[in-house]
Amino acid sequence: MDEKSLVTQVLAGEAGAFRLLVERHQRLVMHMITRVVDRPEDREELCQDVFLRVYDKLGEFAFQSKLSTWIATIAYRQAINHLRKQKMKWSEIPEDDQWQQRWGMTDTPGDLLEDAQQEEWVRMLIDQLPVQYRTVLTLYHLEHFDYREIGEATGMPEGTVKNYLFRARQLLKEKVILWQRSEKV
Amino acid sequence: MNPGDQQHQENVERGQVPTHEGERAYQVVFRAAAQPPRVDITPGFADRVMQRIAARQVAVGRREWAWLIAGMVLMVLAAMVSMVLTGFRFNLTFLDPVKGLVAMGIAMAFLFHWIDRKWIRPTSA
C-alpha cells in the first residue's frame, strides 16, 4: 500500500491502517529516539508518544515531503523536548577546545579488536557525540535520508547538515586512526 | 572543511578501495554508522500504541459527554434564573400569523436531515 492510500485509510478511521503505519516506521522512530535519549527507561514511552502525535497530526500532513521525513521531524522534536524537560544539555554544539580535548582523551580500546568489535567501539563513540551529530549520522547512514530530508526533519539548514555530518565523521575517524596507530606500536 | 578529509569521505562513500590511512579509518566509521543502535523495538510495540490510542479515545469520549451534560444543565439553570428575574412567561401568539410557514420550515429541516443521513453521509464516508 502506498503512503497516500495508507494516510487516507488512517484518516478514514481504519485502525488496521494506523497499525501498519506504526509497523512501517517504528524502527526509524526507535533509532532516532535511541540516538538522542540516553535513558533506556524513557525510550519506549517516548516512541509511543511520537506515534500518538502522528495520529493526532496526520490530518495536517500535506504530502509535501515523504511520510518518513515528517515522522522523523516529530520524533526529533519529541526527543529534544524530552531533553529540555529533563534539563539535559542539547542545544549547543560544543565547538570549544575543551570539549574537543575531552573527546580526544576518551579511552581507546587497549586490546586488539576484531572488525566487528571495532565497529561496536565506534558505535559507542557515536553515542558520546553531541546530539545533533548523532542525529545527522543516524538519518544519513542508517535511514538513508538525503541532506534536504535531514534538514526538514531537524530544522537545520542543508549547509549545517553537511557540516555536522562531515565533522562527526572526522571526529570519529581521528579516534579510529589514533587507535590504529597505537595498535601498530 | 578539510579538503583532504572531504576527498577521503567522498571516496569511501563511492565505495572505492581505501588506499590511505584516513580512508581506511573512514571505512570503519561508515560501517559502524550504518549499524542500528543496540536497542531495538520490543515485541508488541504497535499493539501498545493502539491500546493507548483506544484508551485515550474512551477518555476523550467521556470528557465530551461530561461537557455536553454540564453545558445543558447550565443552560437550563441560566434560563430558569433569567425567567425568575425578568418574570418572563411563554407566549407564542406572535407566531399565529405565520403558523404555516413555521410548520413548513420544521418539515423542511426534518426532510433535509433525513436526506443527509440516508443518502449524503453514506456516500462520503
mmCIF file of N, CA and C in Angstrom, chain A residues 15 18-19 26-27 30-31 34-35 43-44 47-49 51-52 55-56 118-120 122-123 140-142 163 166 169-170 172-173 176-177 181, chain B residues 1-2 5-6 9 13 21-22 25-26 28-42 45-50 52-53 56-57:
data_model
loop_
_atom_site.group_PDB
_atom_site.id
_atom_site.type_symbol
_atom_site.label_atom_id
_atom_site.label_comp_id
_atom_site.label_asym_id
_atom_site.label_seq_id
_atom_site.Cartn_x
_atom_site.Cartn_y
_atom_site.Cartn_z
ATOM 1 N N ALA A 15 -8.359 1.421 11.979
ATOM 2 C CA ALA A 15 -7.316 1.169 12.985
ATOM 3 C C ALA A 15 -6.191 0.301 12.407
ATOM 4 N N PHE A 18 -3.531 2.325 10.685
ATOM 5 C CA PHE A 18 -2.578 3.030 11.560
ATOM 6 C C PHE A 18 -1.573 2.041 12.150
ATOM 7 N N ARG A 19 -2.048 0.846 12.452
ATOM 8 C CA ARG A 19 -1.120 -0.172 12.959
ATOM 9 C C ARG A 19 -0.020 -0.442 11.918
ATOM 10 N N GLN A 26 8.291 2.189 12.898
ATOM 11 C CA GLN A 26 8.729 2.066 14.298
ATOM 12 C C GLN A 26 10.257 2.009 14.423
ATOM 13 N N ARG A 27 10.923 1.406 13.451
ATOM 14 C CA ARG A 27 12.383 1.340 13.532
ATOM 15 C C ARG A 27 13.014 2.717 13.396
ATOM 16 N N MET A 30 12.435 4.521 16.652
ATOM 17 C CA MET A 30 13.262 3.962 17.728
ATOM 18 C C MET A 30 14.730 4.335 17.537
ATOM 19 N N HIS A 31 15.205 4.297 16.298
ATOM 20 C CA HIS A 31 16.606 4.667 16.049
ATOM 21 C C HIS A 31 16.857 6.123 16.441
ATOM 22 N N THR A 34 16.547 6.539 20.287
ATOM 23 C CA THR A 34 17.674 5.882 20.969
ATOM 24 C C THR A 34 18.957 6.687 20.838
ATOM 25 N N ARG A 35 19.160 7.292 19.667
ATOM 26 C CA ARG A 35 20.391 8.046 19.465
ATOM 27 C C ARG A 35 20.382 9.370 20.231
ATOM 28 N N ARG A 43 12.763 5.524 26.639
ATOM 29 C CA ARG A 43 12.692 5.445 25.183
ATOM 30 C C ARG A 43 11.366 4.895 24.650
ATOM 31 N N GLU A 44 10.923 3.767 25.208
ATOM 32 C CA GLU A 44 9.706 3.141 24.656
ATOM 33 C C GLU A 44 8.517 4.098 24.765
ATOM 34 N N CYS A 47 8.728 6.794 22.230
ATOM 35 C CA CYS A 47 8.390 6.305 20.886
ATOM 36 C C CYS A 47 6.868 6.214 20.731
ATOM 37 N N GLN A 48 6.214 5.737 21.791
ATOM 38 C CA GLN A 48 4.744 5.676 21.738
ATOM 39 C C GLN A 48 4.162 7.080 21.608
ATOM 40 N N ASP A 49 4.737 8.024 22.373
ATOM 41 C CA ASP A 49 4.260 9.413 22.314
ATOM 42 C C ASP A 49 4.392 9.980 20.901
ATOM 43 N N PHE A 51 4.144 8.356 18.094
ATOM 44 C CA PHE A 51 3.069 7.846 17.244
ATOM 45 C C PHE A 51 1.700 8.409 17.641
ATOM 46 N N LEU A 52 1.510 8.718 18.926
ATOM 47 C CA LEU A 52 0.248 9.372 19.322
ATOM 48 C C LEU A 52 0.167 10.751 18.661
ATOM 49 N N TYR A 55 -0.630 10.352 15.072
ATOM 50 C CA TYR A 55 -2.066 10.061 14.936
ATOM 51 C C TYR A 55 -2.888 11.362 15.011
ATOM 52 N N ASP A 56 -2.516 12.226 15.963
ATOM 53 C CA ASP A 56 -3.250 13.483 16.142
ATOM 54 C C ASP A 56 -3.060 14.440 14.976
ATOM 55 N N GLN A 118 35.541 -3.584 16.566
ATOM 56 C CA GLN A 118 35.981 -2.229 16.217
ATOM 57 C C GLN A 118 34.762 -1.353 15.898
ATOM 58 N N GLU A 119 33.849 -1.924 15.118
ATOM 59 C CA GLU A 119 32.631 -1.177 14.767
ATOM 60 C C GLU A 119 31.779 -0.917 15.997
ATOM 61 N N GLU A 120 31.733 -1.905 16.889
ATOM 62 C CA GLU A 120 30.976 -1.745 18.126
ATOM 63 C C GLU A 120 31.555 -0.589 18.946
ATOM 64 N N VAL A 122 33.206 1.975 17.740
ATOM 65 C CA VAL A 122 32.871 3.242 17.053
ATOM 66 C C VAL A 122 31.412 3.615 17.350
ATOM 67 N N ARG A 123 30.548 2.614 17.432
ATOM 68 C CA ARG A 123 29.142 2.902 17.773
ATOM 69 C C ARG A 123 29.033 3.494 19.171
ATOM 70 N N TYR A 140 21.417 9.902 8.047
ATOM 71 C CA TYR A 140 22.116 9.755 6.765
ATOM 72 C C TYR A 140 22.540 8.295 6.531
ATOM 73 N N HIS A 141 23.235 7.728 7.484
ATOM 74 C CA HIS A 141 23.829 6.407 7.252
ATOM 75 C C HIS A 141 22.864 5.255 7.498
ATOM 76 N N LEU A 142 21.969 5.442 8.444
ATOM 77 C CA LEU A 142 21.096 4.323 8.828
ATOM 78 C C LEU A 142 19.752 4.389 8.097
ATOM 79 N N ASN A 163 27.851 20.097 7.128
ATOM 80 C CA ASN A 163 28.975 20.414 8.006
ATOM 81 C C ASN A 163 29.010 19.468 9.219
ATOM 82 N N PHE A 166 30.037 15.957 8.119
ATOM 83 C CA PHE A 166 31.484 15.930 7.852
ATOM 84 C C PHE A 166 32.263 15.917 9.161
ATOM 85 N N ARG A 169 31.916 12.613 11.244
ATOM 86 C CA ARG A 169 32.740 11.531 10.671
ATOM 87 C C ARG A 169 34.222 11.789 10.943
ATOM 88 N N GLN A 170 34.618 13.054 10.810
ATOM 89 C CA GLN A 170 36.027 13.409 11.002
ATOM 90 C C GLN A 170 36.480 13.121 12.438
ATOM 91 N N LEU A 172 35.205 10.974 14.501
ATOM 92 C CA LEU A 172 35.280 9.521 14.697
ATOM 93 C C LEU A 172 36.517 8.944 14.010
ATOM 94 N N LYS A 173 36.774 9.449 12.812
ATOM 95 C CA LYS A 173 37.945 8.955 12.063
ATOM 96 C C LYS A 173 39.235 9.208 12.847
ATOM 97 N N VAL A 176 39.645 6.618 15.389
ATOM 98 C CA VAL A 176 39.995 5.323 14.802
ATOM 99 C C VAL A 176 41.472 5.314 14.413
ATOM 100 N N ILE A 177 41.942 6.412 13.829
ATOM 101 C CA ILE A 177 43.356 6.484 13.430
ATOM 102 C C ILE A 177 44.263 6.399 14.656
ATOM 103 N N ARG A 181 46.939 3.455 15.073
ATOM 104 C CA ARG A 181 48.378 3.719 15.230
ATOM 105 C C ARG A 181 48.907 3.074 16.515
ATOM 106 N N MET B 1 35.875 23.044 5.971
ATOM 107 C CA MET B 1 36.103 21.600 5.821
ATOM 108 C C MET B 1 37.503 21.344 5.277
ATOM 109 N N ASN B 2 38.161 20.386 5.834
ATOM 110 C CA ASN B 2 39.485 19.999 5.365
ATOM 111 C C ASN B 2 39.341 19.268 4.017
ATOM 112 N N ASP B 5 40.214 15.505 3.977
ATOM 113 C CA ASP B 5 39.194 14.683 4.637
ATOM 114 C C ASP B 5 37.946 14.566 3.773
ATOM 115 N N GLN B 6 37.603 15.692 3.155
ATOM 116 C CA GLN B 6 36.398 15.681 2.311
ATOM 117 C C GLN B 6 36.569 14.672 1.172
ATOM 118 N N GLN B 9 36.309 11.138 2.520
ATOM 119 C CA GLN B 9 34.907 10.758 2.805
ATOM 120 C C GLN B 9 34.171 10.427 1.508
ATOM 121 N N GLU B 13 32.584 6.882 0.408
ATOM 122 C CA GLU B 13 31.143 6.850 0.122
ATOM 123 C C GLU B 13 30.875 6.271 -1.273
ATOM 124 N N GLU B 21 45.481 5.791 4.976
ATOM 125 C CA GLU B 21 45.117 5.526 6.379
ATOM 126 C C GLU B 21 43.771 6.167 6.734
ATOM 127 N N GLY B 22 43.606 7.419 6.296
ATOM 128 C CA GLY B 22 42.369 8.142 6.589
ATOM 129 C C GLY B 22 41.162 7.454 5.970
ATOM 130 N N ALA B 25 40.232 4.404 7.911
ATOM 131 C CA ALA B 25 39.540 4.767 9.158
ATOM 132 C C ALA B 25 38.099 5.194 8.857
ATOM 133 N N TYR B 26 37.941 5.943 7.755
ATOM 134 C CA TYR B 26 36.574 6.357 7.388
ATOM 135 C C TYR B 26 35.706 5.147 7.041
ATOM 136 N N VAL B 28 35.804 2.261 8.430
ATOM 137 C CA VAL B 28 35.328 1.704 9.712
ATOM 138 C C VAL B 28 34.173 2.562 10.243
ATOM 139 N N VAL B 29 34.355 3.889 10.160
ATOM 140 C CA VAL B 29 33.324 4.813 10.661
ATOM 141 C C VAL B 29 32.020 4.632 9.889
ATOM 142 N N PHE B 30 32.106 4.555 8.568
ATOM 143 C CA PHE B 30 30.896 4.425 7.744
ATOM 144 C C PHE B 30 30.161 3.123 8.059
ATOM 145 N N ARG B 31 30.945 2.055 8.210
ATOM 146 C CA ARG B 31 30.303 0.759 8.501
ATOM 147 C C ARG B 31 29.604 0.808 9.865
ATOM 148 N N ALA B 32 30.271 1.416 10.837
ATOM 149 C CA ALA B 32 29.689 1.481 12.190
ATOM 150 C C ALA B 32 28.440 2.368 12.202
ATOM 151 N N ALA B 33 28.502 3.478 11.469
ATOM 152 C CA ALA B 33 27.357 4.408 11.466
ATOM 153 C C ALA B 33 26.131 3.795 10.794
ATOM 154 N N ALA B 34 26.370 2.827 9.913
ATOM 155 C CA ALA B 34 25.241 2.196 9.215
ATOM 156 C C ALA B 34 24.602 1.078 10.042
ATOM 157 N N GLN B 35 25.206 0.778 11.189
ATOM 158 C CA GLN B 35 24.638 -0.255 12.066
ATOM 159 C C GLN B 35 23.571 0.374 12.970
ATOM 160 N N PRO B 36 22.449 -0.314 13.162
ATOM 161 C CA PRO B 36 21.438 0.247 14.066
ATOM 162 C C PRO B 36 21.916 0.263 15.513
ATOM 163 N N PRO B 37 21.383 1.173 16.334
ATOM 164 C CA PRO B 37 21.746 1.158 17.757
ATOM 165 C C PRO B 37 21.348 -0.179 18.382
ATOM 166 N N ARG B 38 21.975 -0.510 19.494
ATOM 167 C CA ARG B 38 21.759 -1.813 20.108
ATOM 168 C C ARG B 38 20.294 -2.041 20.513
ATOM 169 N N VAL B 39 19.679 -0.997 21.024
ATOM 170 C CA VAL B 39 18.298 -1.144 21.499
ATOM 171 C C VAL B 39 17.368 -1.250 20.296
ATOM 172 N N ASP B 40 16.438 -2.166 20.363
ATOM 173 C CA ASP B 40 15.507 -2.297 19.245
ATOM 174 C C ASP B 40 14.074 -2.355 19.765
ATOM 175 N N ILE B 41 13.158 -2.386 18.827
ATOM 176 C CA ILE B 41 11.735 -2.405 19.178
ATOM 177 C C ILE B 41 11.400 -3.688 19.935
ATOM 178 N N THR B 42 10.675 -3.530 21.033
ATOM 179 C CA THR B 42 10.245 -4.727 21.772
ATOM 180 C C THR B 42 8.981 -5.289 21.110
ATOM 181 N N PHE B 45 5.014 -3.682 20.167
ATOM 182 C CA PHE B 45 5.061 -2.225 20.281
ATOM 183 C C PHE B 45 3.828 -1.574 19.626
ATOM 184 N N ALA B 46 3.519 -2.019 18.402
ATOM 185 C CA ALA B 46 2.373 -1.433 17.683
ATOM 186 C C ALA B 46 1.075 -1.658 18.471
ATOM 187 N N ASP B 47 0.961 -2.840 19.106
ATOM 188 C CA ASP B 47 -0.244 -3.133 19.915
ATOM 189 C C ASP B 47 -0.372 -2.142 21.065
ATOM 190 N N ARG B 48 0.768 -1.848 21.709
ATOM 191 C CA ARG B 48 0.719 -0.921 22.850
ATOM 192 C C ARG B 48 0.341 0.495 22.405
ATOM 193 N N VAL B 49 0.804 0.880 21.212
ATOM 194 C CA VAL B 49 0.416 2.203 20.686
ATOM 195 C C VAL B 49 -1.092 2.223 20.436
ATOM 196 N N MET B 50 -1.600 1.144 19.822
ATOM 197 C CA MET B 50 -3.035 1.094 19.507
ATOM 198 C C MET B 50 -3.863 1.104 20.795
ATOM 199 N N ARG B 52 -3.041 2.533 23.617
ATOM 200 C CA ARG B 52 -3.033 3.897 24.178
ATOM 201 C C ARG B 52 -3.995 4.806 23.418
ATOM 202 N N ILE B 53 -4.067 4.605 22.092
ATOM 203 C CA ILE B 53 -4.996 5.423 21.293
ATOM 204 C C ILE B 53 -6.438 5.104 21.694
ATOM 205 N N ARG B 56 -7.259 6.498 25.075
ATOM 206 C CA ARG B 56 -7.405 7.960 25.036
ATOM 207 C C ARG B 56 -8.744 8.351 24.413
ATOM 208 N N GLN B 57 -9.161 7.591 23.382
ATOM 209 C CA GLN B 57 -10.437 7.909 22.738
ATOM 210 C C GLN B 57 -11.601 7.726 23.693
#
